CSV table of N, CA and C in Angstrom, one decimal:
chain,number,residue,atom,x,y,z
D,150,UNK,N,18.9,-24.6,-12.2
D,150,UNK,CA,18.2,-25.0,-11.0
D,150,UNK,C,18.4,-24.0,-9.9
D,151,UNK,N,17.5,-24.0,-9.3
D,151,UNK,CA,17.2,-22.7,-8.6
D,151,UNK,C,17.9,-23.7,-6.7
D,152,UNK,N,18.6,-23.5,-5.7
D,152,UNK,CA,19.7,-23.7,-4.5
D,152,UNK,C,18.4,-23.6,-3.9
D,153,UNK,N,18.4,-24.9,-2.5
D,153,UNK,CA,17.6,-24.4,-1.5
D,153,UNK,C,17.8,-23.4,-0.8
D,154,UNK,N,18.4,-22.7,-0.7
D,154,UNK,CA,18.9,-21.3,0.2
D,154,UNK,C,18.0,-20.4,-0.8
D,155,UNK,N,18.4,-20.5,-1.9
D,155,UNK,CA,17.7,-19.2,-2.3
D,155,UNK,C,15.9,-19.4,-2.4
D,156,UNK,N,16.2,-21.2,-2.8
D,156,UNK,CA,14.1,-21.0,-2.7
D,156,UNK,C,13.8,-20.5,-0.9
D,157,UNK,N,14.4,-20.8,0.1
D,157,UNK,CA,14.2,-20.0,1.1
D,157,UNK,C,13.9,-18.8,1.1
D,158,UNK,N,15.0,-18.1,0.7
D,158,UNK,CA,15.1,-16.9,0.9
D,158,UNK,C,13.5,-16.4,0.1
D,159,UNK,N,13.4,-16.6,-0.9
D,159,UNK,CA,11.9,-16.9,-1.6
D,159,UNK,C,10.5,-16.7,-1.0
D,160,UNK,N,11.0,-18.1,-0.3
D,160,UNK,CA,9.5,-18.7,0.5
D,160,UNK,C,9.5,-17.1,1.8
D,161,UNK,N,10.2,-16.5,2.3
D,161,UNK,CA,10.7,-16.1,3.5
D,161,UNK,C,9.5,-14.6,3.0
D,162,UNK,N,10.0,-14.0,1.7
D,162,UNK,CA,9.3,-13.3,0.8
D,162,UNK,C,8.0,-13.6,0.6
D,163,UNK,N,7.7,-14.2,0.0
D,163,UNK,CA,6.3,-14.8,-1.0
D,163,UNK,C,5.7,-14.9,0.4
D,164,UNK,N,6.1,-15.9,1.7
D,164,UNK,CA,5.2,-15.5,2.5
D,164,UNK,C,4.1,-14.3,3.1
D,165,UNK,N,5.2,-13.6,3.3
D,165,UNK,CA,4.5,-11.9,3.9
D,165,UNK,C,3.6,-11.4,2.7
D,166,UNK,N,4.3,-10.9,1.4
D,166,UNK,CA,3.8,-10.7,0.5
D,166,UNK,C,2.5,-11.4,0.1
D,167,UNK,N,2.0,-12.2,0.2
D,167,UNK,CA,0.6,-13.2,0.1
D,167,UNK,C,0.3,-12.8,1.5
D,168,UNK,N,0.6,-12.5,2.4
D,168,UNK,CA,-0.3,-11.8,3.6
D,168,UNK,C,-0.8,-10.4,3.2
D,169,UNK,N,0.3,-9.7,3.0
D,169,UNK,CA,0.0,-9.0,2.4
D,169,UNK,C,-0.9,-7.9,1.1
D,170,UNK,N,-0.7,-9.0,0.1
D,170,UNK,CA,-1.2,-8.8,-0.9
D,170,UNK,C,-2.4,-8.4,-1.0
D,171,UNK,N,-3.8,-8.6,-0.2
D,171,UNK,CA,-4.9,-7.8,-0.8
D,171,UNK,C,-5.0,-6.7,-0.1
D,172,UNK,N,-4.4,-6.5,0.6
D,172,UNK,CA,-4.4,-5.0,0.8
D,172,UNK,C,-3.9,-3.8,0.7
D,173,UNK,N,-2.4,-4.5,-0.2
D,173,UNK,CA,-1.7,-3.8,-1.2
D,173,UNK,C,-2.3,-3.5,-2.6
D,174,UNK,N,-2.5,-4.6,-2.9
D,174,UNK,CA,-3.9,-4.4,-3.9
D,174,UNK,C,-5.1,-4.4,-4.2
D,175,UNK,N,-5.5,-3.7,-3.0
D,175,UNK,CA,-6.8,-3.0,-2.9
D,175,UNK,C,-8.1,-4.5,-3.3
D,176,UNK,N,-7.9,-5.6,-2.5
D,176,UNK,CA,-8.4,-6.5,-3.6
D,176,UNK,C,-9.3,-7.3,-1.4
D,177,UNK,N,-9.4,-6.5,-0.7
D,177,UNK,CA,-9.4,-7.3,0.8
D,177,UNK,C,-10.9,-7.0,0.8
D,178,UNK,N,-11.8,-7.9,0.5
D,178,UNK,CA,-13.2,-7.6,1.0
D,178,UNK,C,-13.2,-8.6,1.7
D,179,UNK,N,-12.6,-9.1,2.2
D,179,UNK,CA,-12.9,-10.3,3.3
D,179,UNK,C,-13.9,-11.3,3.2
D,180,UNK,N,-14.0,-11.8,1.4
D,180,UNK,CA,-13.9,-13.0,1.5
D,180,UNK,C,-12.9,-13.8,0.8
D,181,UNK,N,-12.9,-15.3,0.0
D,181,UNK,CA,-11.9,-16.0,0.0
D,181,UNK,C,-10.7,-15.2,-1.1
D,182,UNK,N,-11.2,-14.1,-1.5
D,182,UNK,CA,-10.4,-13.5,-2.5
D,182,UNK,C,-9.3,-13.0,-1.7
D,183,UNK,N,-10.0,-13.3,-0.5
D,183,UNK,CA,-8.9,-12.1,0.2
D,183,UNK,C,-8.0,-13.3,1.4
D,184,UNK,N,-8.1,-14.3,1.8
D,184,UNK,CA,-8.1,-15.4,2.7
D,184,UNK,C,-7.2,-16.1,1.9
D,185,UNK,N,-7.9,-16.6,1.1
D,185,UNK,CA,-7.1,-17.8,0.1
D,185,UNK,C,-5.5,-17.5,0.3
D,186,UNK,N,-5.1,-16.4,-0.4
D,186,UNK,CA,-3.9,-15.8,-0.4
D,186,UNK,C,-3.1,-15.6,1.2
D,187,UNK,N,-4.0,-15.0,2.4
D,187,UNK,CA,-3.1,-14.6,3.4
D,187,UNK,C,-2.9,-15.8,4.2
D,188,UNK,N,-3.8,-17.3,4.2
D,188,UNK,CA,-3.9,-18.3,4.5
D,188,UNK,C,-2.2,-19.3,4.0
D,189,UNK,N,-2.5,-18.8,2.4
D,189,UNK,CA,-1.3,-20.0,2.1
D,189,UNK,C,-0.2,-19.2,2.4
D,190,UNK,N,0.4,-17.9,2.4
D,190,UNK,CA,1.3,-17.3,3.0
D,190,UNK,C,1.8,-17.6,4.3
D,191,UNK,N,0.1,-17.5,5.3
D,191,UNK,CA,0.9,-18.1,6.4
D,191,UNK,C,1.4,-19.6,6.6
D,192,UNK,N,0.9,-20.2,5.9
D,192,UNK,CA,0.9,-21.5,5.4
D,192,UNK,C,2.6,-21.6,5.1
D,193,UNK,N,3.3,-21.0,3.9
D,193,UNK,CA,4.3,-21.4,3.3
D,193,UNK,C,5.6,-20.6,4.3
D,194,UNK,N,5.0,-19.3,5.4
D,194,UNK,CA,5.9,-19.1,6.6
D,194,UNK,C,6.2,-20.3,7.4
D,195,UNK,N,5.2,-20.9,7.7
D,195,UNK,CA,4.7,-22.7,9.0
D,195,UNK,C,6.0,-23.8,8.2
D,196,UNK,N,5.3,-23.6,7.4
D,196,UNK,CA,5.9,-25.1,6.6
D,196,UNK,C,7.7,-24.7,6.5
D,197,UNK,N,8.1,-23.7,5.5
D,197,UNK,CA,9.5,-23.2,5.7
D,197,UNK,C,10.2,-23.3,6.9
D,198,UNK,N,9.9,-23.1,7.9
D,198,UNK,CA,10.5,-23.0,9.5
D,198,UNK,C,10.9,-24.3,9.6
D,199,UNK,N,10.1,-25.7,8.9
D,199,UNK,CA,10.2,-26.9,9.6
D,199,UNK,C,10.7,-27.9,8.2
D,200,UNK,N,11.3,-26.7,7.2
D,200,UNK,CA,11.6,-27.5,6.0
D,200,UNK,C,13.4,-28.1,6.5
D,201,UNK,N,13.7,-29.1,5.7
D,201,UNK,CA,15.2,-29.6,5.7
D,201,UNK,C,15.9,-29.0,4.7
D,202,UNK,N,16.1,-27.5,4.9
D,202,UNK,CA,16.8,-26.5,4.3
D,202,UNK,C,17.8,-25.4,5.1
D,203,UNK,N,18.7,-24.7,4.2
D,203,UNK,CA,19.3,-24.4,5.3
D,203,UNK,C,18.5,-22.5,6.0
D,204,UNK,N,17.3,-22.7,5.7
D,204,UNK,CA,17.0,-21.4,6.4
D,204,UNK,C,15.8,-21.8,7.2
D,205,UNK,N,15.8,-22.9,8.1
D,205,UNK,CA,13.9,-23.3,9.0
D,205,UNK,C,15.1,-23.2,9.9
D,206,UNK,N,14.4,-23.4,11.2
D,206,UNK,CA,14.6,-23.7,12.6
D,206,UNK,C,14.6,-25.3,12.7
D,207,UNK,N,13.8,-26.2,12.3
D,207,UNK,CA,14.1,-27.3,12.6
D,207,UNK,C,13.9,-28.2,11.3
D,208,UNK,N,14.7,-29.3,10.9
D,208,UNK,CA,15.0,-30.0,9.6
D,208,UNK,C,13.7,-31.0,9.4
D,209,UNK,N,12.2,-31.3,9.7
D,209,UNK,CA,11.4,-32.0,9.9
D,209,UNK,C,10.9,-32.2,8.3
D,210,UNK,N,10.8,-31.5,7.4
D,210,UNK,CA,10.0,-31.6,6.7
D,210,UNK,C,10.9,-31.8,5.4
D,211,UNK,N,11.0,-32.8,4.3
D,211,UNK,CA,11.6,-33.0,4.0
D,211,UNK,C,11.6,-32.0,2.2
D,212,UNK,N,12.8,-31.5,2.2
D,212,UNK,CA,12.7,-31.1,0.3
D,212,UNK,C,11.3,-31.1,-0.4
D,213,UNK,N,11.6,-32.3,-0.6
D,213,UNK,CA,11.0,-33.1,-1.5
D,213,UNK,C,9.7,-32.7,-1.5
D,214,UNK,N,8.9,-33.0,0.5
D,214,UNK,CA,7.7,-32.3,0.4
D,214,UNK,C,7.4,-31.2,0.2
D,215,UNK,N,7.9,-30.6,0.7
D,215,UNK,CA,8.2,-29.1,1.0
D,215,UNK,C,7.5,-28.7,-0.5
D,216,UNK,N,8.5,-28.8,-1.7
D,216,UNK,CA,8.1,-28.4,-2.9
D,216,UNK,C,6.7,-28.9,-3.4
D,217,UNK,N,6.2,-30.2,-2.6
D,217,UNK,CA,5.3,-31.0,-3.5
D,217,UNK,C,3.9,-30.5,-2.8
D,218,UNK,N,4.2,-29.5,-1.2
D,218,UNK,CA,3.3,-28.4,-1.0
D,218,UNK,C,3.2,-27.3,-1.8
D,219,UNK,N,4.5,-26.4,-1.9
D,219,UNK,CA,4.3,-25.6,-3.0
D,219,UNK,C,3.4,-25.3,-4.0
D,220,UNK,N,3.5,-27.1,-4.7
D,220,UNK,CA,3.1,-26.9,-6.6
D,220,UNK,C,1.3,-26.9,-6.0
D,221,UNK,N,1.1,-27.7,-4.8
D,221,UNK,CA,-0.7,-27.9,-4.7
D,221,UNK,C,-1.1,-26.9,-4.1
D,222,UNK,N,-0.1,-25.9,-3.4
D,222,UNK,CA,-0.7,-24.5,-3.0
D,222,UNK,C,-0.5,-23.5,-4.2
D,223,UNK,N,0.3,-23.5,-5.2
D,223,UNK,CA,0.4,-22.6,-5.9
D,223,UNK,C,-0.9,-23.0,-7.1
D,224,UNK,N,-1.0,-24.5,-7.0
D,224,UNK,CA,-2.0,-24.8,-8.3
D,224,UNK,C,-3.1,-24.3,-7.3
D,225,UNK,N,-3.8,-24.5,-6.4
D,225,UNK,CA,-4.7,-24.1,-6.0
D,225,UNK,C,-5.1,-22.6,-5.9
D,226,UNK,N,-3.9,-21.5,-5.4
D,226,UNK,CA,-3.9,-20.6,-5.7
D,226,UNK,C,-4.0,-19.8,-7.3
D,227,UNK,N,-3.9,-20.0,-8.1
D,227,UNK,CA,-4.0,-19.9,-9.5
D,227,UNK,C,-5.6,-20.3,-10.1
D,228,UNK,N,-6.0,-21.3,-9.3
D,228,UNK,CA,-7.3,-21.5,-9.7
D,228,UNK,C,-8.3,-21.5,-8.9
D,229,UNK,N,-8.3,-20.7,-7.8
D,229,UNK,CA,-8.8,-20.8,-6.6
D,229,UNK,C,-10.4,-19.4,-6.7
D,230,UNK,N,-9.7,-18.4,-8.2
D,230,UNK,CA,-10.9,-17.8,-8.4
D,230,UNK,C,-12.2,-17.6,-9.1
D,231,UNK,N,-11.6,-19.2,-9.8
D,231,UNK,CA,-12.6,-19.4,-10.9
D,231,UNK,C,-13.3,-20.6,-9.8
D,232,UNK,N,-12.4,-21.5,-8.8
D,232,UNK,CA,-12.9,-22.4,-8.5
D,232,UNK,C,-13.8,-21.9,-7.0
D,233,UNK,N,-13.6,-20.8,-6.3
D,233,UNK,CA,-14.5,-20.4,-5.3
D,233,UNK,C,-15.3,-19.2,-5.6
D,234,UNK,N,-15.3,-18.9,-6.8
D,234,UNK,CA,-16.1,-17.7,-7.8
D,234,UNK,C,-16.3,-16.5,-7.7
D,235,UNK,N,-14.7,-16.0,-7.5
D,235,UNK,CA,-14.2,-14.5,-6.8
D,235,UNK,C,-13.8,-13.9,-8.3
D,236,UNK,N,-13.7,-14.6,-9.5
D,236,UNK,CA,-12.2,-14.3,-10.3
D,236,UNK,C,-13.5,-12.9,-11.1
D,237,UNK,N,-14.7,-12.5,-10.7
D,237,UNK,CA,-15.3,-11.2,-11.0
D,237,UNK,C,-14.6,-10.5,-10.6
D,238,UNK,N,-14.2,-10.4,-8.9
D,238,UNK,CA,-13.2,-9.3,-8.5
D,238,UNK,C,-12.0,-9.4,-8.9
D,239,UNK,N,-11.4,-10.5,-8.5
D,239,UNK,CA,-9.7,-10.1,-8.8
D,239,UNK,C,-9.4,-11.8,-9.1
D,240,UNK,N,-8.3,-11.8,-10.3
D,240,UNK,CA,-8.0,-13.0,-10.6
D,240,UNK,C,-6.6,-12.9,-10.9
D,241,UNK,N,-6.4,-11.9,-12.0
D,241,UNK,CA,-4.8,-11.6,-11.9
D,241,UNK,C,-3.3,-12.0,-10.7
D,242,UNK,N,-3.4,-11.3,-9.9
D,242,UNK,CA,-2.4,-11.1,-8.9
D,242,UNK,C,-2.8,-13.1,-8.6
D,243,UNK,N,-4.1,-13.7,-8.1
D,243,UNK,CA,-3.8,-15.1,-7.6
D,243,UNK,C,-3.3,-16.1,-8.5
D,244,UNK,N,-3.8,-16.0,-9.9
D,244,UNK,CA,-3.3,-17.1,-11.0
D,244,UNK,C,-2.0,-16.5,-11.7
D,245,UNK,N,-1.1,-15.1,-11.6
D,245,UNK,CA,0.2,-14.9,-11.8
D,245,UNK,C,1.1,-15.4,-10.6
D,246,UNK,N,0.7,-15.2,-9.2
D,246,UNK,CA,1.7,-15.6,-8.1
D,246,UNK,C,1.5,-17.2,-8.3
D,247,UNK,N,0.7,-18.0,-8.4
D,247,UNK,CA,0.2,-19.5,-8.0
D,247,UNK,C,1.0,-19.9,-9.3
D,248,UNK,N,0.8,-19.2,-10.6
D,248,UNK,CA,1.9,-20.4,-11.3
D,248,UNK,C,3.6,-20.0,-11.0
D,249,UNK,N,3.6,-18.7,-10.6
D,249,UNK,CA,5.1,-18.7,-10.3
D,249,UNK,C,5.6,-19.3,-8.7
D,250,UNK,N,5.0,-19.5,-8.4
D,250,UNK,CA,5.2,-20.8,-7.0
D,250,UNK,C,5.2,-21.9,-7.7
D,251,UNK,N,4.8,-22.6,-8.8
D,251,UNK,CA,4.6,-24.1,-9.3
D,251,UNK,C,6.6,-23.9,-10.1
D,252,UNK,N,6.2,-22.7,-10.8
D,252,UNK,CA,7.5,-22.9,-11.9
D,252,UNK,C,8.6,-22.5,-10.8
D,253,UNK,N,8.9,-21.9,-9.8
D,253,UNK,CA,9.8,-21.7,-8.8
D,253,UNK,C,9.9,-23.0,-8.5
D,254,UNK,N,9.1,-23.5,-8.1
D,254,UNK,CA,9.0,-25.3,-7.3
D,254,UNK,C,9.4,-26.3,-8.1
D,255,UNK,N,9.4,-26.3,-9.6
D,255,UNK,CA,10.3,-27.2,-10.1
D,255,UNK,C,11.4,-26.9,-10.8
D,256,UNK,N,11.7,-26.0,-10.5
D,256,UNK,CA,13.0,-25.5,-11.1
D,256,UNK,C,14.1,-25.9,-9.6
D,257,UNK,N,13.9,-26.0,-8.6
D,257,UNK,CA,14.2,-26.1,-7.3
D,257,UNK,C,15.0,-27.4,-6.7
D,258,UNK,N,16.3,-27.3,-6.8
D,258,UNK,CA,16.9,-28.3,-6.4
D,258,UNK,C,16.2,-29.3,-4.9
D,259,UNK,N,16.3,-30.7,-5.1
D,259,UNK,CA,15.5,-30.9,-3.7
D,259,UNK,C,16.5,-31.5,-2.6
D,260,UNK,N,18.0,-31.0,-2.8
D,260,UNK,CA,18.9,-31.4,-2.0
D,260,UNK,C,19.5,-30.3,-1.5
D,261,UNK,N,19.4,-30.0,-0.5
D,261,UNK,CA,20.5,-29.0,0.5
D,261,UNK,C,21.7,-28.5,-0.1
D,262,UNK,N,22.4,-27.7,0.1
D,262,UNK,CA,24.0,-27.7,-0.4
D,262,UNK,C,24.5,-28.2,0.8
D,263,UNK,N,24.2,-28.1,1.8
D,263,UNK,CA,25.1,-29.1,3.1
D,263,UNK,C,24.8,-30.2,2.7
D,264,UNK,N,24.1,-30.6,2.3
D,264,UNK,CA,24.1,-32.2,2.4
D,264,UNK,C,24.6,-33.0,0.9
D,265,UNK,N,25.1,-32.2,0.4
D,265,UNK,CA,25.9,-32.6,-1.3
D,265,UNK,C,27.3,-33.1,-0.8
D,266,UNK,N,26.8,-34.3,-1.3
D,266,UNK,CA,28.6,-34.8,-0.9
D,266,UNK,C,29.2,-34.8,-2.5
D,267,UNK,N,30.4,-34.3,-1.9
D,267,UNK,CA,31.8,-33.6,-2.8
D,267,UNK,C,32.5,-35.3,-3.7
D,268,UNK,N,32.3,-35.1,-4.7
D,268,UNK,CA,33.1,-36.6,-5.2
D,268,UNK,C,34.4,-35.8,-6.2
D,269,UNK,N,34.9,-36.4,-5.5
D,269,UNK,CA,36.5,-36.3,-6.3
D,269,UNK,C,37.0,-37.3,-7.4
């Protein structure tokens, strides 16, 4: 099981990286091929800030969701080129990041380490 700290540290990554990504990979014609990706990035920067983990700014959003955004942004992203009919240009890079956002997301403990109470 993968520690909320580290799926942070993660999300903190994958964010920029999915901003980044079509124009690292040469893949940015400005349409949803290129959007899809820099959208849920900014997306999973937003949402992290306000997750109940120990790396947001404020505790609003709980685990639980947090991940259950994840698996429907990563499933969407994974299928987003066959389903908005980009996957001629580029399909690779969206359906290898979108299932490894799902399998990151349930491997992902959905309890804080500060909030684990210690039984003796």
């Amino acid at each position: 099981m993968i520690p909320t700290n580290v799926h942070g540290v993660i999300d903190y990554i994958v964010g920029p990286a999915l901003i980044a990504a079509p124009w690292l990979f040469g893949f940015a014609d400005g349409g949803a091929e290129t959007w899809v990706p820099v959208l849920l990035g900014a997306g999973i920067i937003l949402y992290s800030l306000v997750t109940d983990y120990e790396l947001s700014m404020s505790k609003s959003l709980s685990m639980s969701a947090h991940l259950g955004i994840d698996i429907a942004g990563g499933a969407f992203l994974a299928v987003s080129p066959w389903l908005l009919g980009y996957s001629d240009l580029v399909y690779w890079p969206h359906l290898v990041v979108g299932l490894a956002i799902i399998i990151i997301s349930l491997m992902t403990k959905t309890v804080p380490e500060y909030k684990r109470v210690v039984r003796r």
